[in-house]
Each structure stands twice: as C-alpha cells, then as structure tokens.
Amino acid sequence: MGAVKLEAIAGILFDKDGTLLDYDASWLPVNRELASIAAEGDAALADHLLSACGMDPVTGHIVPDSLLAAGNTRQISEGLVAAGSKVNVAELTEKLDALFSHAADFSSPVTDLAAFFRRLHERGYKLGVASSDNERSIRQTARRFGFLDYVDYIAGYDSGFGTKPEPGMVLGFAKATGLAPGQIAVVGDNNHDLHMGQSAGVGLKVGVLTGTGSRESLAAASDYCLNDITELESLLPAAQPA
Ligand SMILES: [Mg+2]
C-alpha cells in the first residue's frame, strides 16, 4: 500500500450503487420488485430467482460480487432467465432498465452528495461516475441529489465505453478530463470496480463498505478500504496544485 502516490491523484471516478448510494436502503426493495417482474408475479419463483442471482430472499443479504451486487441490467436479465424466468432477455432488460430509472427516485445517499462533490470540485479534482446502471438513471441520480454540475463525466453500461471490469469507462474519463490513468482514483464497493481500475492502470483503487463488498472481499484488489466515501476527503491531499 505504501507505493501509492496520493499526491498524483487529480481525478476521482466513483461507482454509484453501494458507493454514492447506500446499497441496502436503495436496492433491497428494488431487487424484490425485479424478481417479481421476472417471475411474473409467482412468489416462489421470485424467491428462487433472488437466491440464484445473489440475494437471500429472507434476510436480504447480498453475496459480494454476485449478479445483483455487480451485474449490469443485461447480465442480470440473462442470469434471471438462466435461473428460470420465462420472460425473454431483451424484454426483461427493457423492463428492468425502466425499473432502475424509477428506483433513482427512492434511493438513499451515503452523505450529502451535493456538498461532497462541491467540496472535491472546489479542491480541483475532476469527478466522474461509472456505473453498471444505465446512463439515464445515473443522470437522474446526479440531478436529484444536486451534484450534476460538479461531475465532468458520466458512463453507464449503455454509454459505449464497455462494461466493468473492462478498462473503457476509466479510459473514457481520462480522455474527457485530459488526465493520465495514473492520476485517477477509482472508488467502488465491488471487485469489478477495482479490477476495472487495475486493467486501466489507475493510480489509486479505493474500496468502500457502504455496498455489497466486505473488508475481506475487497482487500486483495484495493489500495485502501474505507468505511464510506467521506473518508476520501482526509485521505487525499488537501488541494490540487493550481
Ligand atoms: Mg456498486
């Protein structure tokens, strides 16, 4: 961990769910609704689909790095169909994207995101969001929580930069901001976030514990593991050189 040059970091690319938004509060009800849609109202099948995709239907516990923790809409749809949903993948993907966009209205942030992004923006950091959700949902979230004006870049699974853990979303952020990958920090609650950072050659990989990962599951791929994103403010140097 000592080899990381924190003072080189000039841009931060955040995952959304479990990182900016508290995973349990935001997503457990949505996952239940998702399973009900895929099961076309069959409650027993819905529970089976939840288990198969990584959520305990009784406790709500999410398996780290499972489909529900880390998959994009298409991957989740494919997983639901493979596990027994009778809806076809294309139709299910469309329905779930609509559900996820709507879910942005009910999501719960881990902190005052407008104030958090404004402080980092004022310190000179370039800021972005890279999520396996669709771009429309990400923009809705940024608008709803008042930080859209402080982000320089937004990428969803459907934005044309590929999917996690491929490096495309990070390279897109680098291109949009003029930064080298070594100047970028990736922050997320899943290994696919950290592996995306690794494959893009970023300068810093930070795991956070507000999502579906654990200190154990995130240890190998992260330089730091923080309780939540607010700890970044003291981890990173006070200000960017002008
Ligand atoms: Mg996440």
PDB file of C-alpha atoms and ligand atoms in Angstrom:
ATOM      1  CA  MET A   1       0.000   0.000   0.000  1.00  0.00           C
ATOM      2  CA  GLY A   2       2.906   2.366   0.627  1.00  0.00           C
ATOM      3  CA  ALA A   3       3.744   2.604  -3.082  1.00  0.00           C
ATOM      4  CA  VAL A   4       0.615   4.572  -3.937  1.00  0.00           C
ATOM      5  CA  LYS A   5       1.287   8.255  -4.739  1.00  0.00           C
ATOM      6  CA  LEU A   6      -1.758  10.032  -3.359  1.00  0.00           C
ATOM      7  CA  GLU A   7      -0.419  13.448  -4.409  1.00  0.00           C
ATOM      8  CA  ALA A   8      -0.538  12.360  -8.068  1.00  0.00           C
ATOM      9  CA  ILE A   9      -4.316  11.898  -7.949  1.00  0.00           C
ATOM     10  CA  ALA A  10      -6.220  14.611  -9.840  1.00  0.00           C
ATOM     11  CA  GLY A  11      -9.426  12.820 -10.784  1.00  0.00           C
ATOM     12  CA  ILE A  12     -11.861  10.519  -8.999  1.00  0.00           C
ATOM     13  CA  LEU A  13     -14.184   8.089 -10.748  1.00  0.00           C
ATOM     14  CA  PHE A  14     -16.973   6.846  -8.494  1.00  0.00           C
ATOM     15  CA  ASP A  15     -19.178   3.818  -8.801  1.00  0.00           C
ATOM     16  CA  LYS A  16     -22.820   4.695  -7.985  1.00  0.00           C
ATOM     17  CA  ASP A  17     -24.668   1.915  -6.170  1.00  0.00           C
ATOM     18  CA  GLY A  18     -23.157   0.933  -2.859  1.00  0.00           C
ATOM     19  CA  THR A  19     -20.673   3.799  -3.223  1.00  0.00           C
ATOM     20  CA  LEU A  20     -22.616   7.077  -3.621  1.00  0.00           C
ATOM     21  CA  LEU A  21     -25.891   5.412  -2.683  1.00  0.00           C
ATOM     22  CA  ASP A  22     -26.345   3.171   0.320  1.00  0.00           C
ATOM     23  CA  TYR A  23     -26.917  -0.250  -1.206  1.00  0.00           C
ATOM     24  CA  ASP A  24     -29.310  -1.837   1.291  1.00  0.00           C
ATOM     25  CA  ALA A  25     -31.614   1.151   1.712  1.00  0.00           C
ATOM     26  CA  SER A  26     -31.705   1.833  -2.017  1.00  0.00           C
ATOM     27  CA  TRP A  27     -31.715  -1.573  -3.627  1.00  0.00           C
ATOM     28  CA  LEU A  28     -33.236  -4.302  -1.467  1.00  0.00           C
ATOM     29  CA  PRO A  29     -36.837  -3.254  -2.309  1.00  0.00           C
ATOM     30  CA  VAL A  30     -35.868  -2.836  -5.960  1.00  0.00           C
ATOM     31  CA  ASN A  31     -34.355  -6.322  -6.087  1.00  0.00           C
ATOM     32  CA  ARG A  32     -37.608  -7.744  -4.743  1.00  0.00           C
ATOM     33  CA  GLU A  33     -39.572  -5.878  -7.399  1.00  0.00           C
ATOM     34  CA  LEU A  34     -37.119  -7.038 -10.078  1.00  0.00           C
ATOM     35  CA  ALA A  35     -37.610 -10.668  -9.070  1.00  0.00           C
ATOM     36  CA  SER A  36     -41.372 -10.244  -9.086  1.00  0.00           C
ATOM     37  CA  ILE A  37     -41.250  -8.821 -12.627  1.00  0.00           C
ATOM     38  CA  ALA A  38     -39.009 -11.674 -13.811  1.00  0.00           C
ATOM     39  CA  ALA A  39     -41.256 -14.240 -12.094  1.00  0.00           C
ATOM     40  CA  GLU A  40     -44.406 -12.607 -13.498  1.00  0.00           C
ATOM     41  CA  GLY A  41     -45.915 -12.500 -10.007  1.00  0.00           C
ATOM     42  CA  ASP A  42     -45.072 -16.101  -8.993  1.00  0.00           C
ATOM     43  CA  ALA A  43     -43.785 -15.528  -5.420  1.00  0.00           C
ATOM     44  CA  ALA A  44     -41.990 -18.871  -5.061  1.00  0.00           C
ATOM     45  CA  LEU A  45     -40.209 -18.403  -8.379  1.00  0.00           C
ATOM     46  CA  ALA A  46     -39.324 -14.824  -7.378  1.00  0.00           C
ATOM     47  CA  ASP A  47     -37.594 -16.077  -4.197  1.00  0.00           C
ATOM     48  CA  HIS A  48     -35.751 -18.705  -6.215  1.00  0.00           C
ATOM     49  CA  LEU A  49     -34.601 -16.067  -8.725  1.00  0.00           C
ATOM     50  CA  LEU A  50     -33.350 -13.804  -5.922  1.00  0.00           C
ATOM     51  CA  SER A  51     -31.284 -16.644  -4.438  1.00  0.00           C
ATOM     52  CA  ALA A  52     -29.898 -17.602  -7.823  1.00  0.00           C
ATOM     53  CA  CYS A  53     -28.758 -14.029  -8.510  1.00  0.00           C
ATOM     54  CA  GLY A  54     -27.159 -13.434  -5.114  1.00  0.00           C
ATOM     55  CA  MET A  55     -29.766 -12.185  -2.607  1.00  0.00           C
ATOM     56  CA  ASP A  56     -31.140 -14.149   0.328  1.00  0.00           C
ATOM     57  CA  PRO A  57     -34.915 -13.608  -0.022  1.00  0.00           C
ATOM     58  CA  VAL A  58     -35.410 -13.743   3.752  1.00  0.00           C
ATOM     59  CA  THR A  59     -32.521 -11.742   5.228  1.00  0.00           C
ATOM     60  CA  GLY A  60     -31.822  -9.537   2.185  1.00  0.00           C
ATOM     61  CA  HIS A  61     -28.121 -10.373   2.442  1.00  0.00           C
ATOM     62  CA  ILE A  62     -26.316  -9.890  -0.887  1.00  0.00           C
ATOM     63  CA  VAL A  63     -23.421 -12.133  -1.858  1.00  0.00           C
ATOM     64  CA  PRO A  64     -20.379  -9.917  -2.667  1.00  0.00           C
ATOM     65  CA  ASP A  65     -19.645  -9.743  -6.409  1.00  0.00           C
ATOM     66  CA  SER A  66     -22.827 -11.672  -7.277  1.00  0.00           C
ATOM     67  CA  LEU A  67     -25.021 -10.705 -10.247  1.00  0.00           C
ATOM     68  CA  LEU A  68     -27.261  -8.461  -8.134  1.00  0.00           C
ATOM     69  CA  ALA A  69     -24.223  -6.879  -6.489  1.00  0.00           C
ATOM     70  CA  ALA A  70     -22.251  -6.288  -9.626  1.00  0.00           C
ATOM     71  CA  GLY A  71     -24.138  -7.118 -12.810  1.00  0.00           C
ATOM     72  CA  ASN A  72     -25.432  -4.675 -15.401  1.00  0.00           C
ATOM     73  CA  THR A  73     -29.069  -4.890 -16.493  1.00  0.00           C
ATOM     74  CA  ARG A  74     -28.404  -7.239 -19.383  1.00  0.00           C
ATOM     75  CA  GLN A  75     -26.253  -9.586 -17.274  1.00  0.00           C
ATOM     76  CA  ILE A  76     -28.897  -9.640 -14.538  1.00  0.00           C
ATOM     77  CA  SER A  77     -31.614 -10.377 -17.111  1.00  0.00           C
ATOM     78  CA  GLU A  78     -29.557 -13.210 -18.577  1.00  0.00           C
ATOM     79  CA  GLY A  79     -28.998 -14.597 -15.080  1.00  0.00           C
ATOM     80  CA  LEU A  80     -32.718 -14.406 -14.268  1.00  0.00           C
ATOM     81  CA  VAL A  81     -33.631 -16.236 -17.482  1.00  0.00           C
ATOM     82  CA  ALA A  82     -30.933 -18.866 -16.881  1.00  0.00           C
ATOM     83  CA  ALA A  83     -32.412 -19.365 -13.382  1.00  0.00           C
ATOM     84  CA  GLY A  84     -35.946 -19.905 -14.662  1.00  0.00           C
ATOM     85  CA  SER A  85     -37.620 -16.618 -15.628  1.00  0.00           C
ATOM     86  CA  LYS A  86     -39.922 -17.151 -18.614  1.00  0.00           C
ATOM     87  CA  VAL A  87     -39.593 -13.545 -19.823  1.00  0.00           C
ATOM     88  CA  ASN A  88     -37.128 -13.179 -22.700  1.00  0.00           C
ATOM     89  CA  VAL A  89     -33.815 -11.391 -22.103  1.00  0.00           C
ATOM     90  CA  ALA A  90     -34.472  -8.373 -24.355  1.00  0.00           C
ATOM     91  CA  GLU A  91     -37.905  -7.676 -22.870  1.00  0.00           C
ATOM     92  CA  LEU A  92     -36.654  -8.216 -19.329  1.00  0.00           C
ATOM     93  CA  THR A  93     -33.673  -5.896 -19.882  1.00  0.00           C
ATOM     94  CA  GLU A  94     -36.051  -3.179 -21.053  1.00  0.00           C
ATOM     95  CA  LYS A  95     -38.394  -3.638 -18.091  1.00  0.00           C
ATOM     96  CA  LEU A  96     -35.550  -3.691 -15.576  1.00  0.00           C
ATOM     97  CA  ASP A  97     -33.937  -0.582 -17.047  1.00  0.00           C
ATOM     98  CA  ALA A  98     -37.269   1.187 -16.597  1.00  0.00           C
ATOM     99  CA  LEU A  99     -37.499  -0.103 -13.006  1.00  0.00           C
ATOM    100  CA  PHE A 100     -33.923   1.039 -12.260  1.00  0.00           C
ATOM    101  CA  SER A 101     -34.557   4.532 -13.652  1.00  0.00           C
ATOM    102  CA  HIS A 102     -37.628   4.785 -11.461  1.00  0.00           C
ATOM    103  CA  ALA A 103     -35.617   3.441  -8.498  1.00  0.00           C
ATOM    104  CA  ALA A 104     -33.406   6.535  -8.602  1.00  0.00           C
ATOM    105  CA  ASP A 105     -36.372   8.387  -7.044  1.00  0.00           C
ATOM    106  CA  PHE A 106     -36.266   6.192  -3.942  1.00  0.00           C
ATOM    107  CA  SER A 107     -32.539   5.772  -3.464  1.00  0.00           C
ATOM    108  CA  SER A 108     -30.734   6.850  -0.333  1.00  0.00           C
ATOM    109  CA  PRO A 109     -27.352   8.663  -0.480  1.00  0.00           C
ATOM    110  CA  VAL A 110     -24.474   7.803   1.880  1.00  0.00           C
ATOM    111  CA  THR A 111     -23.875  11.519   2.586  1.00  0.00           C
ATOM    112  CA  ASP A 112     -24.960  14.974   1.330  1.00  0.00           C
ATOM    113  CA  LEU A 113     -23.718  14.302  -2.201  1.00  0.00           C
ATOM    114  CA  ALA A 114     -24.145  17.882  -3.464  1.00  0.00           C
ATOM    115  CA  ALA A 115     -21.917  19.207  -0.669  1.00  0.00           C
ATOM    116  CA  PHE A 116     -19.447  16.326  -1.009  1.00  0.00           C
ATOM    117  CA  PHE A 117     -18.999  16.765  -4.779  1.00  0.00           C
ATOM    118  CA  ARG A 118     -18.844  20.558  -4.442  1.00  0.00           C
ATOM    119  CA  ARG A 119     -16.010  20.324  -1.887  1.00  0.00           C
ATOM    120  CA  LEU A 120     -13.978  17.965  -4.081  1.00  0.00           C
ATOM    121  CA  HIS A 121     -14.695  20.082  -7.153  1.00  0.00           C
ATOM    122  CA  GLU A 122     -13.517  23.187  -5.274  1.00  0.00           C
ATOM    123  CA  ARG A 123     -10.326  21.376  -4.329  1.00  0.00           C
ATOM    124  CA  GLY A 124      -9.652  20.992  -8.058  1.00  0.00           C
ATOM    125  CA  TYR A 125     -10.477  17.341  -8.604  1.00  0.00           C
ATOM    126  CA  LYS A 126     -12.050  16.154 -11.848  1.00  0.00           C
ATOM    127  CA  LEU A 127     -15.016  13.969 -10.947  1.00  0.00           C
ATOM    128  CA  GLY A 128     -16.912  11.225 -12.698  1.00  0.00           C
ATOM    129  CA  VAL A 129     -19.408   8.419 -12.187  1.00  0.00           C
ATOM    130  CA  ALA A 130     -19.025   4.989 -13.807  1.00  0.00           C
ATOM    131  CA  SER A 131     -21.858   2.583 -13.134  1.00  0.00           C
ATOM    132  CA  SER A 132     -23.248  -0.698 -14.415  1.00  0.00           C
ATOM    133  CA  ASP A 133     -26.646   1.019 -14.308  1.00  0.00           C
ATOM    134  CA  ASN A 134     -27.926   2.799 -17.424  1.00  0.00           C
ATOM    135  CA  GLU A 135     -26.769   6.353 -18.116  1.00  0.00           C
ATOM    136  CA  ARG A 136     -30.265   7.818 -17.778  1.00  0.00           C
ATOM    137  CA  SER A 137     -30.539   6.524 -14.195  1.00  0.00           C
ATOM    138  CA  ILE A 138     -27.128   7.900 -13.298  1.00  0.00           C
ATOM    139  CA  ARG A 139     -28.056  11.357 -14.611  1.00  0.00           C
ATOM    140  CA  GLN A 140     -31.342  11.235 -12.699  1.00  0.00           C
ATOM    141  CA  THR A 141     -29.463  10.392  -9.520  1.00  0.00           C
ATOM    142  CA  ALA A 142     -26.968  13.215 -10.080  1.00  0.00           C
ATOM    143  CA  ARG A 143     -29.788  15.682 -10.717  1.00  0.00           C
ATOM    144  CA  ARG A 144     -31.886  14.514  -7.797  1.00  0.00           C
ATOM    145  CA  PHE A 145     -29.022  14.808  -5.305  1.00  0.00           C
ATOM    146  CA  GLY A 146     -27.747  18.077  -6.778  1.00  0.00           C
ATOM    147  CA  PHE A 147     -24.256  17.115  -7.940  1.00  0.00           C
ATOM    148  CA  LEU A 148     -24.726  17.005 -11.725  1.00  0.00           C
ATOM    149  CA  ASP A 149     -22.951  20.386 -12.114  1.00  0.00           C
ATOM    150  CA  TYR A 150     -19.819  19.094 -10.364  1.00  0.00           C
ATOM    151  CA  VAL A 151     -19.246  15.966 -12.449  1.00  0.00           C
ATOM    152  CA  ASP A 152     -17.133  16.051 -15.593  1.00  0.00           C
ATOM    153  CA  TYR A 153     -18.104  12.624 -16.861  1.00  0.00           C
ATOM    154  CA  ILE A 154     -20.846  10.015 -16.587  1.00  0.00           C
ATOM    155  CA  ALA A 155     -20.722   6.497 -18.019  1.00  0.00           C
ATOM    156  CA  GLY A 156     -23.301   3.733 -17.760  1.00  0.00           C
ATOM    157  CA  TYR A 157     -23.210   0.251 -19.226  1.00  0.00           C
ATOM    158  CA  ASP A 158     -25.014   1.638 -22.270  1.00  0.00           C
ATOM    159  CA  SER A 159     -22.764   4.685 -22.865  1.00  0.00           C
ATOM    160  CA  GLY A 160     -20.427   2.967 -25.300  1.00  0.00           C
ATOM    161  CA  PHE A 161     -17.369   2.533 -23.049  1.00  0.00           C
ATOM    162  CA  GLY A 162     -17.857  -1.186 -22.437  1.00  0.00           C
ATOM    163  CA  THR A 163     -18.662  -2.763 -19.087  1.00  0.00           C
ATOM    164  CA  LYS A 164     -16.798  -3.391 -15.830  1.00  0.00           C
ATOM    165  CA  PRO A 165     -14.201  -4.780 -15.248  1.00  0.00           C
ATOM    166  CA  GLU A 166     -13.064  -3.716 -18.725  1.00  0.00           C
ATOM    167  CA  PRO A 167     -10.959  -0.501 -18.639  1.00  0.00           C
ATOM    168  CA  GLY A 168     -13.162   1.505 -21.086  1.00  0.00           C
ATOM    169  CA  MET A 169     -15.095   3.647 -18.596  1.00  0.00           C
ATOM    170  CA  VAL A 170     -11.857   4.756 -16.928  1.00  0.00           C
ATOM    171  CA  LEU A 171     -10.173   5.471 -20.262  1.00  0.00           C
ATOM    172  CA  GLY A 172     -13.252   7.494 -21.277  1.00  0.00           C
ATOM    173  CA  PHE A 173     -12.917   9.526 -18.059  1.00  0.00           C
ATOM    174  CA  ALA A 174      -9.195  10.038 -18.773  1.00  0.00           C
ATOM    175  CA  LYS A 175      -9.989  11.271 -22.267  1.00  0.00           C
ATOM    176  CA  ALA A 176     -12.812  13.540 -21.094  1.00  0.00           C
ATOM    177  CA  THR A 177     -10.646  15.189 -18.430  1.00  0.00           C
ATOM    178  CA  GLY A 178      -7.200  15.105 -20.042  1.00  0.00           C
ATOM    179  CA  LEU A 179      -5.788  13.062 -17.166  1.00  0.00           C
ATOM    180  CA  ALA A 180      -3.475  10.057 -17.399  1.00  0.00           C
ATOM    181  CA  PRO A 181      -4.741   6.840 -15.791  1.00  0.00           C
ATOM    182  CA  GLY A 182      -2.025   7.201 -13.134  1.00  0.00           C
ATOM    183  CA  GLN A 183      -3.704  10.435 -11.976  1.00  0.00           C
ATOM    184  CA  ILE A 184      -7.076   8.741 -11.492  1.00  0.00           C
ATOM    185  CA  ALA A 185      -8.589   7.119  -8.420  1.00  0.00           C
ATOM    186  CA  VAL A 186     -11.353   4.545  -8.815  1.00  0.00           C
ATOM    187  CA  VAL A 187     -13.754   4.182  -5.887  1.00  0.00           C
ATOM    188  CA  GLY A 188     -16.254   1.343  -5.566  1.00  0.00           C
ATOM    189  CA  ASP A 189     -17.878  -1.334  -3.421  1.00  0.00           C
ATOM    190  CA  ASN A 190     -17.199  -4.292  -5.714  1.00  0.00           C
ATOM    191  CA  ASN A 191     -14.200  -6.052  -7.118  1.00  0.00           C
ATOM    192  CA  HIS A 192     -15.338  -5.282 -10.657  1.00  0.00           C
ATOM    193  CA  ASP A 193     -14.794  -1.570  -9.874  1.00  0.00           C
ATOM    194  CA  LEU A 194     -11.307  -2.211  -8.534  1.00  0.00           C
ATOM    195  CA  HIS A 195     -10.455  -4.621 -11.354  1.00  0.00           C
ATOM    196  CA  MET A 196     -11.622  -2.032 -13.896  1.00  0.00           C
ATOM    197  CA  GLY A 197      -9.180   0.383 -12.257  1.00  0.00           C
ATOM    198  CA  GLN A 198      -6.441  -2.195 -12.322  1.00  0.00           C
ATOM    199  CA  SER A 199      -6.934  -3.003 -16.006  1.00  0.00           C
ATOM    200  CA  ALA A 200      -6.848   0.727 -16.848  1.00  0.00           C
ATOM    201  CA  GLY A 201      -3.679   1.237 -14.777  1.00  0.00           C
ATOM    202  CA  VAL A 202      -5.137   3.808 -12.371  1.00  0.00           C
ATOM    203  CA  GLY A 203      -3.050   5.436  -9.655  1.00  0.00           C
ATOM    204  CA  LEU A 204      -5.337   4.535  -6.761  1.00  0.00           C
ATOM    205  CA  LYS A 205      -8.002   1.900  -6.071  1.00  0.00           C
ATOM    206  CA  VAL A 206     -10.311   2.506  -3.120  1.00  0.00           C
ATOM    207  CA  GLY A 207     -12.911   0.092  -1.783  1.00  0.00           C
ATOM    208  CA  VAL A 208     -15.858   1.347   0.314  1.00  0.00           C
ATOM    209  CA  LEU A 209     -18.022  -0.611   2.741  1.00  0.00           C
ATOM    210  CA  THR A 210     -21.413   1.021   2.029  1.00  0.00           C
ATOM    211  CA  GLY A 211     -22.303  -1.601  -0.555  1.00  0.00           C
ATOM    212  CA  THR A 212     -22.164  -5.315  -1.040  1.00  0.00           C
ATOM    213  CA  GLY A 213     -18.425  -5.816  -0.508  1.00  0.00           C
ATOM    214  CA  SER A 214     -16.641  -6.558   2.745  1.00  0.00           C
ATOM    215  CA  ARG A 215     -13.157  -5.734   4.027  1.00  0.00           C
ATOM    216  CA  GLU A 216     -12.270  -9.349   3.227  1.00  0.00           C
ATOM    217  CA  SER A 217     -13.728  -9.390  -0.290  1.00  0.00           C
ATOM    218  CA  LEU A 218     -12.132  -6.034  -1.208  1.00  0.00           C
ATOM    219  CA  ALA A 219      -8.716  -6.429   0.424  1.00  0.00           C
ATOM    220  CA  ALA A 220      -6.801  -8.029  -2.434  1.00  0.00           C
ATOM    221  CA  ALA A 221      -7.702  -5.533  -5.161  1.00  0.00           C
ATOM    222  CA  SER A 222      -7.789  -2.236  -3.209  1.00  0.00           C
ATOM    223  CA  ASP A 223      -5.036   0.110  -2.025  1.00  0.00           C
ATOM    224  CA  TYR A 224      -7.352   1.404   0.714  1.00  0.00           C
ATOM    225  CA  CYS A 225     -10.652   0.192   2.095  1.00  0.00           C
ATOM    226  CA  LEU A 226     -12.759   3.000   3.639  1.00  0.00           C
ATOM    227  CA  ASN A 227     -15.971   2.910   5.644  1.00  0.00           C
ATOM    228  CA  ASP A 228     -17.519   5.340   3.177  1.00  0.00           C
ATOM    229  CA  ILE A 229     -16.636   7.967   0.550  1.00  0.00           C
ATOM    230  CA  THR A 230     -16.411  10.823   3.075  1.00  0.00           C
ATOM    231  CA  GLU A 231     -13.109   9.360   4.344  1.00  0.00           C
ATOM    232  CA  LEU A 232     -11.611  10.175   0.923  1.00  0.00           C
ATOM    233  CA  GLU A 233     -11.573  13.840   1.867  1.00  0.00           C
ATOM    234  CA  SER A 234      -8.931  13.272   4.523  1.00  0.00           C
ATOM    235  CA  LEU A 235      -7.105  10.548   2.585  1.00  0.00           C
ATOM    236  CA  LEU A 236      -6.438  12.754  -0.447  1.00  0.00           C
ATOM    237  CA  PRO A 237      -4.105  15.772  -0.378  1.00  0.00           C
ATOM    238  CA  ALA A 238      -5.856  18.966   0.735  1.00  0.00           C
ATOM    239  CA  ALA A 239      -5.747  20.737  -2.612  1.00  0.00           C
ATOM    240  CA  GLN A 240      -4.733  20.197  -6.183  1.00  0.00           C
ATOM    241  CA  PRO A 241      -1.767  22.271  -7.387  1.00  0.00           C
ATOM    242  CA  ALA A 242      -3.240  25.118  -9.480  1.00  0.00           C
TER     243      ALA A 242
HETATM  244 MG    MG B   1     -21.509  -0.775  -6.723  1.00  0.00          MG
END
